[in-house]
PDB file of C-alpha atoms in Angstrom:
ATOM      1  CA  MET A 293      11.356 -47.535 -32.300  1.00 43.00           C
ATOM      2  CA  GLY A 294      14.195 -45.228 -31.311  1.00 45.00           C
ATOM      3  CA  VAL A 295      15.313 -44.636 -34.902  1.00 41.00           C
ATOM      4  CA  GLY A 296      17.047 -41.305 -35.398  1.00 42.00           C
ATOM      5  CA  CYS A 297      17.310 -40.548 -31.696  1.00 44.00           C
ATOM      6  CA  HIS A 298      21.073 -40.471 -31.281  1.00 45.00           C
ATOM      7  CA  ASN A 299      23.367 -37.658 -32.317  1.00 45.00           C
ATOM      8  CA  ASP A 300      26.038 -39.576 -34.204  1.00 50.00           C
ATOM      9  CA  GLY A 301      27.135 -36.841 -36.585  1.00 55.00           C
ATOM     10  CA  VAL A 302      24.083 -37.269 -38.814  1.00 59.00           C
ATOM     11  CA  THR A 303      22.779 -33.867 -39.865  1.00 73.00           C
ATOM     12  CA  GLU A 304      19.375 -34.810 -41.234  1.00 89.00           C
ATOM     13  CA  LEU A 305      16.313 -36.753 -40.189  1.00 93.00           C
ATOM     14  CA  ASP A 306      16.691 -40.510 -40.466  1.00 93.00           C
ATOM     15  CA  PRO A 307      15.115 -41.547 -43.821  1.00 94.00           C
ATOM     16  CA  GLN A 308      13.140 -44.318 -42.058  1.00 93.00           C
ATOM     17  CA  VAL A 309      11.511 -41.722 -39.804  1.00 94.00           C
ATOM     18  CA  ALA A 310      11.033 -39.231 -42.656  1.00 94.00           C
ATOM     19  CA  ALA A 311       9.218 -41.883 -44.694  1.00 94.00           C
ATOM     20  CA  LEU A 312       6.625 -42.283 -41.929  1.00 94.00           C
ATOM     21  CA  LEU A 313       5.643 -38.590 -41.842  1.00 96.00           C
ATOM     22  CA  LYS A 314       2.618 -37.217 -43.665  1.00 96.00           C
ATOM     23  CA  ARG A 315       3.301 -33.504 -44.017  1.00 97.00           C
ATOM     24  CA  ASN A 316       0.939 -30.685 -45.008  1.00 94.00           C
ATOM     25  CA  LEU A 317       1.525 -28.691 -48.200  1.00 96.00           C
ATOM     26  CA  ASP A 318       4.113 -26.559 -46.389  1.00 95.00           C
ATOM     27  CA  GLY A 319       6.091 -29.664 -45.360  1.00 95.00           C
ATOM     28  CA  LEU A 320       4.987 -29.367 -41.740  1.00 97.00           C
ATOM     29  CA  VAL A 321       3.557 -31.768 -39.163  1.00 97.00           C
ATOM     30  CA  PRO A 322       1.633 -30.569 -36.086  1.00 97.00           C
ATOM     31  CA  ALA A 323       3.330 -31.365 -32.785  1.00 98.00           C
ATOM     32  CA  ILE A 324       1.168 -31.634 -29.682  1.00 98.00           C
ATOM     33  CA  VAL A 325       3.283 -30.999 -26.584  1.00 98.00           C
ATOM     34  CA  GLN A 326       2.296 -32.765 -23.366  1.00 98.00           C
ATOM     35  CA  ASP A 327       3.680 -32.486 -19.838  1.00 98.00           C
ATOM     36  CA  ALA A 328       5.313 -35.788 -18.848  1.00 98.00           C
ATOM     37  CA  THR A 329       4.196 -35.551 -15.218  1.00 97.00           C
ATOM     38  CA  THR A 330       0.731 -33.984 -15.294  1.00 96.00           C
ATOM     39  CA  ARG A 331      -0.195 -35.216 -18.802  1.00 97.00           C
ATOM     40  CA  ARG A 332      -1.713 -31.783 -19.526  1.00 96.00           C
ATOM     41  CA  VAL A 333      -1.562 -30.611 -23.112  1.00 97.00           C
ATOM     42  CA  LEU A 334       0.772 -27.626 -23.037  1.00 97.00           C
ATOM     43  CA  MET A 335       0.848 -26.318 -26.576  1.00 97.00           C
ATOM     44  CA  MET A 336       0.754 -27.091 -30.270  1.00 97.00           C
ATOM     45  CA  ALA A 337       3.543 -26.132 -32.642  1.00 97.00           C
ATOM     46  CA  TRP A 338       4.771 -27.096 -36.094  1.00 98.00           C
ATOM     47  CA  MET A 339       7.758 -29.233 -37.057  1.00 97.00           C
ATOM     48  CA  ASP A 340       9.407 -29.927 -40.346  1.00 97.00           C
ATOM     49  CA  ASP A 341      12.017 -32.634 -40.856  1.00 97.00           C
ATOM     50  CA  GLU A 342      14.838 -30.410 -39.564  1.00 96.00           C
ATOM     51  CA  ALA A 343      12.942 -29.364 -36.412  1.00 97.00           C
ATOM     52  CA  LEU A 344      12.127 -33.000 -35.675  1.00 97.00           C
ATOM     53  CA  HIS A 345      15.740 -34.018 -36.270  1.00 97.00           C
ATOM     54  CA  ARG A 346      16.973 -31.279 -33.919  1.00 97.00           C
ATOM     55  CA  THR A 347      14.436 -32.315 -31.270  1.00 98.00           C
ATOM     56  CA  LEU A 348      15.403 -35.990 -31.507  1.00 97.00           C
ATOM     57  CA  THR A 349      19.121 -35.310 -31.343  1.00 96.00           C
ATOM     58  CA  THR A 350      19.210 -32.534 -28.722  1.00 97.00           C
ATOM     59  CA  ARG A 351      16.148 -33.528 -26.633  1.00 98.00           C
ATOM     60  CA  LYS A 352      15.169 -29.839 -26.636  1.00 97.00           C
ATOM     61  CA  GLY A 353      11.746 -28.889 -28.037  1.00 97.00           C
ATOM     62  CA  THR A 354      12.586 -27.344 -31.412  1.00 98.00           C
ATOM     63  CA  TYR A 355       9.874 -26.049 -33.724  1.00 97.00           C
ATOM     64  CA  TRP A 356       9.278 -24.136 -36.958  1.00 97.00           C
ATOM     65  CA  SER A 357       7.754 -20.684 -36.587  1.00 95.00           C
ATOM     66  CA  ARG A 358       5.463 -19.977 -39.519  1.00 94.00           C
ATOM     67  CA  SER A 359       5.265 -16.261 -38.659  1.00 93.00           C
ATOM     68  CA  ARG A 360       9.036 -15.750 -38.331  1.00 93.00           C
ATOM     69  CA  GLN A 361       9.993 -18.411 -40.902  1.00 94.00           C
ATOM     70  CA  ALA A 362      12.678 -19.651 -38.540  1.00 96.00           C
ATOM     71  CA  TYR A 363      13.464 -22.457 -36.106  1.00 96.00           C
ATOM     72  CA  TRP A 364      13.033 -21.816 -32.407  1.00 95.00           C
ATOM     73  CA  VAL A 365      14.067 -23.798 -29.381  1.00 97.00           C
ATOM     74  CA  LYS A 366      11.437 -23.526 -26.654  1.00 95.00           C
ATOM     75  CA  GLY A 367      12.896 -21.464 -23.824  1.00 92.00           C
ATOM     76  CA  GLU A 368      15.881 -20.167 -25.750  1.00 92.00           C
ATOM     77  CA  THR A 369      14.903 -16.577 -25.005  1.00 90.00           C
ATOM     78  CA  SER A 370      12.318 -16.985 -22.201  1.00 91.00           C
ATOM     79  CA  GLY A 371      14.087 -19.610 -20.106  1.00 93.00           C
ATOM     80  CA  ASN A 372      10.875 -21.706 -20.114  1.00 95.00           C
ATOM     81  CA  THR A 373      12.501 -24.816 -21.500  1.00 96.00           C
ATOM     82  CA  GLN A 374      11.303 -28.223 -22.607  1.00 97.00           C
ATOM     83  CA  ALA A 375      13.403 -31.304 -21.899  1.00 97.00           C
ATOM     84  CA  VAL A 376      12.022 -33.893 -24.301  1.00 98.00           C
ATOM     85  CA  ARG A 377      11.395 -37.331 -22.839  1.00 98.00           C
ATOM     86  CA  GLU A 378       9.548 -38.963 -25.745  1.00 98.00           C
ATOM     87  CA  VAL A 379       8.426 -38.231 -29.278  1.00 98.00           C
ATOM     88  CA  ARG A 380       5.632 -40.355 -30.712  1.00 97.00           C
ATOM     89  CA  LEU A 381       4.027 -40.439 -34.147  1.00 97.00           C
ATOM     90  CA  ASP A 382       0.304 -41.109 -34.387  1.00 96.00           C
ATOM     91  CA  CYS A 383      -1.160 -44.052 -36.308  1.00 95.00           C
ATOM     92  CA  ASP A 384      -1.749 -41.957 -39.460  1.00 95.00           C
ATOM     93  CA  GLY A 385       1.739 -40.434 -39.457  1.00 94.00           C
ATOM     94  CA  ASP A 386       0.354 -36.907 -39.528  1.00 97.00           C
ATOM     95  CA  THR A 387       0.707 -35.720 -35.927  1.00 97.00           C
ATOM     96  CA  LEU A 388       3.542 -35.845 -33.426  1.00 98.00           C
ATOM     97  CA  LEU A 389       3.223 -36.105 -29.647  1.00 98.00           C
ATOM     98  CA  VAL A 390       6.145 -34.544 -27.804  1.00 98.00           C
ATOM     99  CA  VAL A 391       6.266 -35.490 -24.110  1.00 98.00           C
ATOM    100  CA  VAL A 392       8.338 -33.030 -22.110  1.00 98.00           C
ATOM    101  CA  ASP A 393       9.504 -31.882 -18.725  1.00 98.00           C
ATOM    102  CA  GLN A 394       8.414 -28.256 -18.881  1.00 97.00           C
ATOM    103  CA  THR A 395      10.301 -25.620 -16.902  1.00 96.00           C
ATOM    104  CA  GLY A 396       8.189 -22.506 -16.399  1.00 94.00           C
ATOM    105  CA  PRO A 397       5.072 -21.580 -18.366  1.00 94.00           C
ATOM    106  CA  ALA A 398       4.608 -23.244 -21.744  1.00 95.00           C
ATOM    107  CA  CYS A 399       2.598 -20.434 -23.324  1.00 92.00           C
ATOM    108  CA  HIS A 400       4.173 -17.219 -24.582  1.00 89.00           C
ATOM    109  CA  THR A 401       1.416 -15.356 -22.692  1.00 90.00           C
ATOM    110  CA  GLY A 402       2.850 -16.614 -19.391  1.00 90.00           C
ATOM    111  CA  THR A 403       0.214 -19.261 -18.627  1.00 92.00           C
ATOM    112  CA  ASP A 404       1.071 -22.864 -17.816  1.00 94.00           C
ATOM    113  CA  THR A 405      -0.536 -24.091 -21.033  1.00 94.00           C
ATOM    114  CA  CYS A 406      -1.746 -22.441 -24.218  1.00 94.00           C
ATOM    115  CA  PHE A 407      -5.170 -23.931 -23.502  1.00 92.00           C
ATOM    116  CA  ASP A 408      -5.921 -22.093 -20.226  1.00 85.00           C
ATOM    117  CA  ALA A 409      -7.684 -18.976 -21.485  1.00 78.00           C
ATOM    118  CA  ARG A 410     -10.565 -19.901 -23.781  1.00 83.00           C
ATOM    119  CA  LEU A 411     -12.928 -22.588 -22.532  1.00 82.00           C
ATOM    120  CA  LEU A 412     -15.511 -23.229 -25.271  1.00 88.00           C
ATOM    121  CA  LEU A 413     -17.327 -26.149 -23.625  1.00 87.00           C
ATOM    122  CA  GLU A 414     -17.093 -27.164 -19.986  1.00 86.00           C
ATOM    123  CA  ASP A 415     -17.508 -30.644 -18.538  1.00 87.00           C
ATOM    124  CA  PRO A 416     -20.969 -30.623 -16.923  1.00 89.00           C
ATOM    125  CA  ALA A 417     -19.914 -33.049 -14.193  1.00 83.00           C
TER     126      ALA A 417
END
């Protein structure tokens, strides 16, 4: 699709893209972040229209922090950055897939992914 992916002075999310999103009551859409090379799921974060616009235009993973009530660019303080290769919207319009080149650990705890620590069910094979 490629709509809204170029920084041409536009300061808000392309209306065609915005119309496709199904947001929760807080105006947010979950963003699943996946490593472009390994295909491992790295983390889940929230995006609103502005965070998605910033991600599409800068190609830096930008999210909305519900606890801080502020935008954050992954790696801005830690140095563990995300160079965004692709952003996809699922068939229902209610979840984003952000495919990234991750530099350093993705999780704030220092692990490669936020899904390393708590295995609830293991593959029996």
